[in-house]
Short mmCIF file of C-alpha atoms in Angstrom, two decimals:
data_model
loop_
_atom_site.label_atom_id
_atom_site.label_comp_id
_atom_site.label_asym_id
_atom_site.label_seq_id
_atom_site.Cartn_x
_atom_site.Cartn_y
_atom_site.Cartn_z
CA MET M 1 3.78 -15.51 -12.20
CA ASN M 2 4.29 -14.99 -15.66
CA ILE M 3 5.51 -11.16 -16.20
CA GLU M 4 2.83 -10.21 -18.37
CA LEU M 5 0.18 -11.21 -16.11
CA PHE M 6 1.96 -9.67 -12.86
CA VAL M 7 1.99 -6.30 -14.51
CA LEU M 8 -1.73 -6.72 -15.84
CA ILE M 9 -2.31 -7.50 -12.33
CA LEU M 10 -1.07 -4.61 -10.85
CA PHE M 11 -2.08 -2.08 -13.98
CA ALA M 12 -5.80 -3.35 -12.66
CA GLY M 13 -5.61 -3.38 -9.22
CA ALA M 14 -3.90 0.38 -9.01
CA VAL M 15 -6.60 1.81 -10.92
CA LEU M 16 -9.14 0.17 -8.82
CA ALA M 17 -7.26 1.69 -5.94
CA GLY M 18 -7.19 5.09 -7.78
CA LEU M 19 -10.83 5.36 -8.60
CA LEU M 20 -11.97 4.03 -4.73
CA GLY M 21 -9.60 6.68 -3.30
CA SER M 22 -10.52 9.33 -5.38
CA LEU M 23 -14.26 8.64 -4.74
CA THR M 24 -13.92 8.44 -1.02
CA GLY M 25 -10.59 10.55 -0.39
CA LEU M 26 -8.64 7.87 1.07
CA GLY M 27 -5.83 7.82 -1.50
CA GLY M 28 -4.30 5.27 -3.31
CA GLY M 29 -1.98 3.13 -0.61
CA ALA M 30 -4.93 1.86 1.43
CA ILE M 31 -5.30 -0.38 -1.25
CA ILE M 32 -1.95 -0.73 -2.74
CA ILE M 33 -0.31 -2.02 0.13
CA PRO M 34 -2.66 -4.89 1.04
CA LEU M 35 -2.67 -6.18 -2.79
CA LEU M 36 1.25 -6.31 -3.24
CA THR M 37 1.98 -7.37 0.35
CA MET M 38 -1.19 -9.99 1.00
CA GLY M 39 -2.07 -10.42 -2.53
CA LEU M 40 1.09 -10.98 -4.20
CA GLY M 41 3.20 -11.97 -1.65
CA VAL M 42 5.63 -8.85 -2.21
CA ASP M 43 8.11 -7.82 0.42
CA MET M 44 6.50 -5.14 2.63
CA ARG M 45 9.57 -2.40 1.62
CA PHE M 46 8.91 -2.61 -1.74
CA ALA M 47 5.08 -2.10 -1.55
CA VAL M 48 5.53 0.88 1.24
CA GLY M 49 8.60 2.29 -1.52
CA THR M 50 5.46 2.17 -4.21
CA ALA M 51 2.69 3.22 -2.14
CA LEU M 52 4.92 6.50 -1.72
CA VAL M 53 5.47 7.08 -5.27
CA THR M 54 1.65 6.62 -6.04
CA SER M 55 0.49 9.01 -3.15
CA ILE M 56 3.00 11.55 -5.05
CA ALA M 57 1.48 10.92 -7.99
CA THR M 58 -2.25 11.36 -6.93
CA SER M 59 -1.37 14.53 -4.85
CA SER M 60 0.18 16.07 -7.53
CA GLY M 61 -2.79 15.46 -10.11
CA ALA M 62 -5.18 16.62 -7.50
CA ALA M 63 -3.76 19.48 -5.98
CA ALA M 64 -3.14 21.08 -10.42
CA ALA M 65 -6.99 21.33 -10.16
CA TYR M 66 -7.55 22.56 -6.97
CA ILE M 67 -5.02 25.33 -6.77
CA ARG M 68 -6.95 27.29 -9.45
CA GLU M 69 -10.13 27.19 -7.11
CA GLY M 70 -8.13 29.40 -4.56
CA ILE M 71 -9.16 27.52 -1.63
CA THR M 72 -5.55 25.84 -0.77
CA ASN M 73 -3.78 27.93 2.17
CA THR M 74 -0.45 27.93 0.75
CA ARG M 75 1.03 29.77 4.28
CA ILE M 76 -0.63 26.91 6.29
CA GLY M 77 0.44 24.39 3.64
CA MET M 78 4.20 25.43 3.96
CA PHE M 79 4.34 26.17 7.40
CA LEU M 80 2.93 22.56 8.71
CA GLU M 81 5.50 21.06 5.67
CA ILE M 82 7.95 21.74 7.74
CA ALA M 83 6.52 19.49 10.72
CA THR M 84 5.50 16.76 8.16
CA THR M 85 8.74 16.77 6.14
CA MET M 86 10.69 16.60 9.22
CA GLY M 87 8.49 13.78 10.75
CA ALA M 88 8.72 12.35 7.07
CA VAL M 89 12.70 11.63 7.19
CA ILE M 90 12.34 10.02 10.54
CA GLY M 91 9.78 7.94 9.60
CA ALA M 92 11.59 6.73 6.92
CA LEU M 93 14.69 6.22 8.91
CA ILE M 94 12.94 4.54 11.35
CA ALA M 95 11.42 2.11 8.64
CA VAL M 96 14.70 0.96 7.54
CA TYR M 97 15.25 -0.41 10.93
CA MET M 98 11.61 -1.78 11.86
CA PRO M 99 10.73 -5.44 11.21
CA THR M 100 7.88 -5.68 8.69
CA ASN M 101 5.62 -7.32 10.83
CA ILE M 102 5.43 -4.49 13.11
CA ILE M 103 5.12 -1.97 10.30
CA ALA M 104 2.07 -4.38 9.21
CA LEU M 105 0.98 -3.59 12.49
CA ILE M 106 1.06 0.07 12.42
CA PHE M 107 -0.55 -0.11 9.11
CA GLY M 108 -3.45 -1.89 9.78
CA CYS M 109 -4.34 0.42 12.99
CA VAL M 110 -3.64 3.63 10.42
CA LEU M 111 -6.20 2.18 8.36
CA ILE M 112 -9.19 1.42 10.79
CA PHE M 113 -8.62 5.43 12.07
CA SER M 114 -8.65 6.09 8.38
CA ALA M 115 -11.89 4.04 8.07
CA TYR M 116 -13.42 5.64 10.43
CA MET M 117 -12.43 9.32 10.20
CA SER M 118 -13.88 8.65 6.36
CA VAL M 119 -17.40 7.76 7.69
CA ARG M 120 -17.69 9.87 11.10
CA LYS M 121 -20.38 12.52 11.47
CA LYS M 122 -18.96 16.03 10.76
CA ASP M 123 -20.04 18.84 13.04
CA ARG M 124 -20.90 21.45 10.64
CA ASN M 125 -22.18 23.67 13.43
CA ILE M 126 -18.46 25.59 14.25
CA ASP M 127 -17.95 29.29 14.01
CA TYR M 128 -14.84 29.63 11.76
CA SER M 129 -14.50 33.62 12.13
CA ALA M 130 -14.43 32.65 16.19
CA PRO M 131 -11.32 34.80 17.26
CA GLY M 132 -8.24 32.13 17.25
CA ASP M 133 -4.74 31.28 18.67
CA LYS M 134 -2.15 34.15 18.73
CA TRP M 135 0.04 31.86 16.57
CA GLY M 136 -2.25 32.29 13.62
CA VAL M 137 -2.16 36.20 13.72
CA LYS M 138 1.75 35.81 14.16
CA MET M 139 2.64 32.98 11.43
CA LYS M 140 0.00 34.92 9.46
CA LEU M 141 -2.23 31.42 8.91
CA ASN M 142 -5.67 33.07 9.10
CA GLY M 143 -7.27 33.45 5.64
CA SER M 144 -10.34 33.42 3.58
CA TYR M 145 -11.97 31.00 0.78
CA PRO M 146 -14.77 31.66 -1.94
CA THR M 147 -17.95 29.94 -1.32
CA PRO M 148 -20.86 29.65 -3.22
CA THR M 149 -22.77 32.11 -0.42
CA GLY M 150 -19.50 34.53 -0.62
CA ILE M 151 -16.29 35.04 1.08
CA VAL M 152 -15.44 33.17 4.39
CA GLN M 153 -13.19 34.33 7.14
CA TYR M 154 -11.33 31.89 9.19
CA ASN M 155 -9.33 32.07 12.03
CA VAL M 156 -7.10 28.86 13.01
CA HIS M 157 -7.10 27.94 16.78
CA ARG M 158 -4.45 25.27 18.67
CA VAL M 159 -1.56 26.21 15.95
CA ALA M 160 1.39 24.27 18.58
CA GLY M 161 -0.92 21.20 18.68
CA GLY M 162 -1.70 20.96 15.09
CA TYR M 163 1.74 21.26 14.09
CA SER M 164 2.48 18.04 16.98
CA LEU M 165 -0.36 15.92 15.07
CA MET M 166 0.97 17.14 11.65
CA THR M 167 4.72 15.93 12.94
CA PHE M 168 3.14 12.34 13.88
CA ALA M 169 1.18 12.54 10.69
CA GLY M 170 4.60 13.00 8.47
CA VAL M 171 6.40 10.33 10.52
CA ILE M 172 3.61 7.20 9.47
CA SER M 173 3.44 8.66 5.81
CA GLY M 174 7.57 8.51 5.78
CA LEU M 175 6.52 4.89 7.66
CA LEU M 176 4.31 3.81 5.59
CA GLY M 177 4.64 5.37 2.16
CA ILE M 178 0.71 6.69 2.49
CA GLY M 179 -0.33 10.22 2.65
CA SER M 180 -2.14 9.93 5.82
CA GLY M 181 -4.78 12.05 5.20
CA ALA M 182 -6.72 10.91 8.08
CA LEU M 183 -4.15 12.47 10.60
CA LYS M 184 -3.89 15.12 8.66
CA VAL M 185 -7.70 15.87 8.69
CA LEU M 186 -7.16 15.46 12.06
CA ALA M 187 -4.90 18.16 13.33
CA MET M 188 -6.38 20.68 10.62
CA ASP M 189 -10.19 20.30 10.97
CA ILE M 190 -10.42 19.06 14.84
CA ALA M 191 -7.03 20.71 16.29
CA MET M 192 -6.93 23.82 14.17
CA LYS M 193 -10.38 24.44 13.35
CA ILE M 194 -9.67 25.07 9.75
CA PRO M 195 -12.97 25.10 7.07
CA PHE M 196 -13.01 21.37 5.34
CA LYS M 197 -12.60 22.50 1.92
CA VAL M 198 -9.14 24.36 2.77
CA SER M 199 -7.86 21.64 5.10
CA THR M 200 -8.62 18.87 2.44
CA THR M 201 -6.95 21.09 -0.60
CA THR M 202 -4.36 21.99 1.72
CA SER M 203 -3.56 18.58 2.81
CA ASN M 204 -3.66 17.00 -0.22
CA PHE M 205 -1.36 19.78 -1.45
CA MET M 206 1.15 19.07 1.29
CA ILE M 207 0.95 14.91 0.51
CA GLY M 208 3.38 15.42 -2.67
CA VAL M 209 6.09 17.49 -0.84
CA THR M 210 5.86 15.36 2.50
CA ALA M 211 6.21 12.21 0.19
CA ALA M 212 9.61 13.56 -1.61
CA ALA M 213 10.91 14.23 1.47
CA SER M 214 11.03 10.58 2.60
CA ALA M 215 11.04 8.99 -1.31
CA VAL M 216 14.81 10.43 -2.03
CA ILE M 217 15.93 7.75 1.53
CA TYR M 218 13.46 4.95 -0.14
CA LEU M 219 14.90 5.31 -3.57
CA GLN M 220 18.40 5.00 -2.11
CA ARG M 221 17.70 1.77 -0.25
CA GLY M 222 16.15 0.26 -3.18
CA TYR M 223 12.63 0.43 -1.86
CA ILE M 224 11.36 1.63 -5.12
CA ASP M 225 11.04 -0.68 -8.22
CA PRO M 226 10.58 0.17 -11.90
CA GLY M 227 8.94 -3.13 -12.25
CA LEU M 228 6.13 -2.52 -9.47
CA ALA M 229 5.79 1.60 -9.97
CA MET M 230 5.73 1.32 -13.87
CA PRO M 231 2.47 -0.43 -14.14
CA ILE M 232 0.96 1.45 -10.78
CA VAL M 233 1.70 4.88 -11.10
CA PRO M 234 -0.27 4.95 -14.64
CA GLY M 235 -2.94 2.80 -13.36
CA VAL M 236 -3.87 5.30 -10.08
CA LEU M 237 -3.73 7.98 -12.07
CA LEU M 238 -6.04 6.53 -14.48
CA GLY M 239 -8.15 5.37 -11.83
CA ALA M 240 -8.24 8.81 -10.15
CA PHE M 241 -8.88 10.73 -13.50
CA LEU M 242 -12.29 8.39 -13.99
CA GLY M 243 -13.05 9.29 -10.35
CA SER M 244 -13.21 12.68 -10.57
CA LYS M 245 -15.31 12.36 -13.67
CA ILE M 246 -17.81 9.93 -11.52
CA LEU M 247 -17.82 11.67 -8.27
CA PRO M 248 -20.40 14.06 -9.19
CA ARG M 249 -22.92 11.43 -10.05
CA ALA M 250 -22.11 8.74 -7.20
CA ASN M 251 -23.50 8.30 -4.22
CA VAL M 252 -20.63 9.36 -2.08
CA GLN M 253 -22.14 8.59 1.05
CA LYS M 254 -22.73 4.70 0.50
CA LEU M 255 -19.74 4.31 -1.29
CA ARG M 256 -17.71 5.76 1.51
CA LEU M 257 -19.09 3.63 3.90
CA LEU M 258 -18.69 0.21 1.70
CA PHE M 259 -14.83 1.35 1.32
CA SER M 260 -14.41 2.12 4.25
CA LEU M 261 -15.71 -1.77 5.53
CA VAL M 262 -13.51 -3.00 2.63
CA ILE M 263 -10.56 -0.94 4.19
CA ALA M 264 -11.19 -2.08 7.58
CA PHE M 265 -11.36 -5.72 6.86
CA LEU M 266 -8.36 -5.78 4.93
CA ALA M 267 -6.60 -3.74 7.91
CA LEU M 268 -7.91 -6.46 10.01
CA GLN M 269 -6.10 -9.13 7.97
CA MET M 270 -2.66 -6.88 7.66
CA ILE M 271 -2.88 -6.65 11.88
CA TYR M 272 -3.41 -10.68 12.37
CA ASN M 273 -0.43 -11.29 9.41
CA GLY M 274 1.42 -8.74 11.73
CA LEU M 275 1.06 -10.84 15.05
CA THR M 276 1.28 -14.09 13.30
CA ASP M 277 4.39 -12.98 11.58
CA LYS M 278 3.00 -13.65 8.21
CA ILE M 279 3.88 -10.85 6.74
CA MET Z 1 -1.71 39.65 0.59
CA LYS Z 2 -0.65 42.26 -1.05
CA ASN Z 3 -0.77 41.59 -4.47
CA PRO Z 4 -3.85 39.16 -5.06
CA SER Z 5 -3.22 39.09 -8.81
CA SER Z 6 0.20 38.23 -9.02
CA GLN Z 7 -0.78 35.34 -6.28
CA HIS Z 8 -3.18 34.14 -8.49
CA ASP Z 9 -0.98 34.21 -11.56
CA ILE Z 10 1.34 32.08 -9.69
CA ASP Z 11 -1.26 30.08 -8.28
CA LEU Z 12 -2.04 29.18 -11.98
CA ILE Z 13 1.85 28.37 -13.04
CA ILE Z 14 2.20 26.29 -10.04
CA GLY Z 15 -0.88 24.33 -11.00
CA LYS Z 16 0.10 23.81 -14.40
CA LEU Z 17 3.90 22.58 -13.50
CA LEU Z 18 1.70 20.14 -11.44
CA ARG Z 19 -0.25 18.80 -14.15
CA VAL Z 20 2.62 18.91 -16.80
CA GLY Z 21 5.19 17.25 -14.18
CA VAL Z 22 2.90 14.45 -13.86
CA ILE Z 23 1.82 13.82 -17.35
CA VAL Z 24 5.79 14.08 -18.50
CA SER Z 25 6.54 11.68 -15.74
CA CYS Z 26 3.84 9.04 -16.57
CA ALA Z 27 5.07 9.51 -20.31
CA ILE Z 28 8.58 8.59 -19.56
CA THR Z 29 7.58 5.68 -16.98
CA ILE Z 30 4.77 3.89 -19.46
CA PHE Z 31 7.33 4.18 -22.27
CA GLY Z 32 10.41 2.50 -20.17
CA GLY Z 33 7.49 0.05 -18.71
CA ILE Z 34 7.14 -1.03 -22.65
CA LEU Z 35 10.66 -1.74 -23.39
CA TYR Z 36 10.93 -3.00 -19.87
CA LEU Z 37 8.37 -5.93 -20.92
CA PHE Z 38 10.28 -6.44 -24.04
CA GLN Z 39 13.79 -6.86 -21.79
CA HIS Z 40 12.46 -9.20 -19.02
CA GLN Z 41 10.65 -12.05 -19.90
CA GLY Z 42 9.72 -15.36 -17.96
CA ALA Z 43 8.51 -15.27 -14.40
CA VAL Z 44 8.47 -12.46 -12.09
CA SER Z 45 11.25 -12.89 -9.01
CA GLY Z 46 13.19 -10.96 -6.50
CA TYR Z 47 9.72 -9.32 -4.77
CA GLY Z 48 9.00 -12.02 -2.45
CA ALA Z 49 8.78 -11.49 1.53
CA VAL Z 50 12.02 -11.77 3.46
CA GLU Z 51 11.91 -11.13 7.14
CA LYS Z 52 15.48 -9.79 7.90
CA ALA Z 53 16.26 -6.16 6.81
CA ALA Z 54 20.00 -7.47 5.83
CA ASP Z 55 18.43 -9.81 3.50
CA PHE Z 56 16.38 -7.38 1.60
CA HIS Z 57 18.27 -7.31 -1.66
CA GLY Z 58 15.63 -4.07 -3.35
CA ALA Z 59 15.81 -2.39 -6.47
CA ALA Z 60 19.40 -3.54 -8.63
CA GLU Z 61 21.95 -1.30 -7.28
CA TYR Z 62 21.98 1.03 -10.51
CA LEU Z 63 18.47 1.82 -10.17
CA ARG Z 64 18.94 3.91 -6.74
CA GLU Z 65 20.86 7.34 -7.77
CA ILE Z 66 20.35 9.48 -10.65
CA GLY Z 67 23.76 9.37 -11.76
CA SER Z 68 24.13 5.85 -12.26
CA ILE Z 69 20.13 5.89 -13.77
CA VAL Z 70 21.05 8.62 -16.32
CA PRO Z 71 23.95 6.88 -18.43
CA ARG Z 72 21.58 3.70 -18.99
CA ILE Z 73 18.56 5.71 -20.10
CA PHE Z 74 21.00 6.15 -23.38
CA HIS Z 75 21.17 2.21 -23.64
CA LEU Z 76 17.48 2.25 -23.99
CA ASP Z 77 17.29 0.24 -20.34
CA GLY Z 78 13.68 0.23 -19.96
CA ALA Z 79 13.65 -0.15 -16.29
CA ALA Z 80 16.02 2.69 -15.98
CA ILE Z 81 13.93 4.92 -18.29
CA ALA Z 82 10.73 4.01 -15.77
CA GLN Z 83 12.78 4.65 -12.51
CA PHE Z 84 13.71 8.04 -14.36
CA GLY Z 85 9.98 8.84 -15.06
CA ILE Z 86 9.47 8.00 -11.42
CA ILE Z 87 12.20 10.61 -10.26
CA VAL Z 88 10.57 13.23 -12.69
CA LEU Z 89 7.22 12.68 -10.45
CA ILE Z 90 9.52 12.89 -7.15
CA PHE Z 91 10.90 16.22 -7.99
CA THR Z 92 7.53 17.67 -9.48
CA PRO Z 93 6.17 18.73 -5.80
CA ILE Z 94 9.92 20.03 -5.03
CA MET Z 95 9.71 21.84 -8.11
CA ARG Z 96 6.31 23.47 -6.60
CA VAL Z 97 8.00 24.16 -3.40
CA LEU Z 98 10.68 26.23 -5.50
CA PHE Z 99 7.41 28.11 -7.13
CA SER Z 100 6.27 29.10 -3.72
CA LEU Z 101 9.46 30.51 -2.49
CA LEU Z 102 9.67 32.58 -5.64
CA SER Z 103 5.71 34.09 -4.67
CA PHE Z 104 7.00 34.51 -1.58
CA ILE Z 105 10.01 36.74 -2.90
CA VAL Z 106 7.80 38.65 -5.11
CA GLU Z 107 5.61 39.05 -2.08
CA LYS Z 108 8.59 40.31 -0.05
CA ASP Z 109 7.09 37.95 3.02
CA LYS Z 110 10.72 37.61 4.94
CA LEU Z 111 8.54 35.10 7.24
CA TYR Z 112 7.54 32.68 4.63
CA ILE Z 113 10.97 32.93 2.31
CA VAL Z 114 12.16 31.73 6.00
CA ILE Z 115 9.83 28.87 6.19
CA THR Z 116 10.11 27.98 2.60
CA LEU Z 117 13.81 27.56 2.82
CA ILE Z 118 13.44 25.52 5.57
CA VAL Z 119 11.62 22.87 4.11
CA LEU Z 120 13.97 23.43 0.96
CA LEU Z 121 16.70 22.71 3.55
CA ILE Z 122 15.03 19.60 4.88
CA ILE Z 123 14.45 17.70 1.37
CA PHE Z 124 17.62 18.84 -0.10
CA ALA Z 125 19.69 17.53 3.05
CA ASN Z 126 18.48 14.00 2.18
CA LEU Z 127 18.82 14.58 -1.36
CA PHE Z 128 22.78 15.43 -0.69
CA PHE Z 129 24.07 13.59 2.12
CA GLY Z 130 22.06 10.62 1.00
CA LEU Z 131 21.37 8.51 4.13
CA ARG Z 132 23.13 5.21 3.10
#
C-alpha cells in the first residue's frame, strides 16, 4: 500500500475511534487494535504499542477537563495507581514473551466484557454514605463531590478487593495497551462502591499514569513506531474533541448499544483469528 | 483537606499542564509526521505480522531511546521528531504525578507523600533500568 493512503486510513480510523470512544466511554484502543491488526495486517505488537500511546492522549485530554470540576478523587487515584502501575509493568513484561495469538484471545475476551459493562443496567439505589471499610478511613479515601442537589458524601467499601482488581486491570492495560476502563469500573463502582461520576473521572485520571508506566518498556522494545503513532494520536484527539461537542445532543443509550454490538463483533473475530493462528 | 483553596489552585494548574502537554506533543508529532511523509515515499513496509517474537524487528533502533532520538531531531529527521512528540506525551501524566506530590507536600500529608513517591519509583525504575 502507498504510504499516503496508509496514513490517511490510519488518520480517518483514529478520528472514528476517538469519536466513538468518547461518546461511549469505551476508549479508542478498542477500535484501533482491530483496525491495525485485522484491517491492515499490522503486527499485534505494533498495534498494542500504538493503542497505549493513544490511551495516554485521550486520558490526559479528558482529565484536563474533568479535574477542574472537583469530582476527581486524587487520593483514591494515587492509592490505586500503586496497584495499576505495578500491574502495568508486569503486563508489559509478560507481553514481550506471550505469543500474539494468545494476546488476541485475551483482547477479544476483555472487549466482550467491556461491551457488556457498557450496556448493563446500573444500580441507582446505592446509599453511598453508608459506613465503609476501615481502610477507607485509614487511607483517607472517603470524600465528597458536588452535584446539582448539593454536596454528596461517600465512604468506600472493600478496599483490599478493589486494590486487587486494580492490579489485574493494570496487568491487562500493560498487556493490551488499552485503558481497561471496564475493569476499573468493576473495581471502583461495584467492589468499592464509589459513586459513578467520581469513579469515571478518577479512573480516567489514572489511565494515563498507568499507560506511562508500561510505555517506557514498549518504547525500548520498539513497539511504538512514529509511522503509526503520527497519524493516530492527532486523529484520536480530534475524534474525542468532536465527540465531546456532540455528546450533549447525542442519544447515548442507543449509540452505546450499537457500538457495543460492533465491539462484540470485532472481539469475536479477534478470538477466531487468535484460535486459528491468523494473527 | 486542610486547605481546600490551595488544593483547588493546584488542580487548576494540573488541568492546564495536562492540556498544554497534550497540545504541545500533538503539534510536535504532526510537524514530525509531515516531514516523515516527505522523507518516506513509496510503499508501506515493515509492519506486517510475524509469528515469533524473535522475528519482530520493531521500530528502528535509534527511535527507542531519548538519547539517540534527540540528536536526530537536529537533522530534521521526521520520524525522530514525531517520536519525540510521543515521548512528550508519555511524560505528561508523569509530570502530573510530580505535581500531585507537590500538592501533598503543601498539605503536609505524609501518608500520601509516601504513596506518590512509590508510584513515581515504579515509573522511574522502568525509565532508568530499562528492561532490555
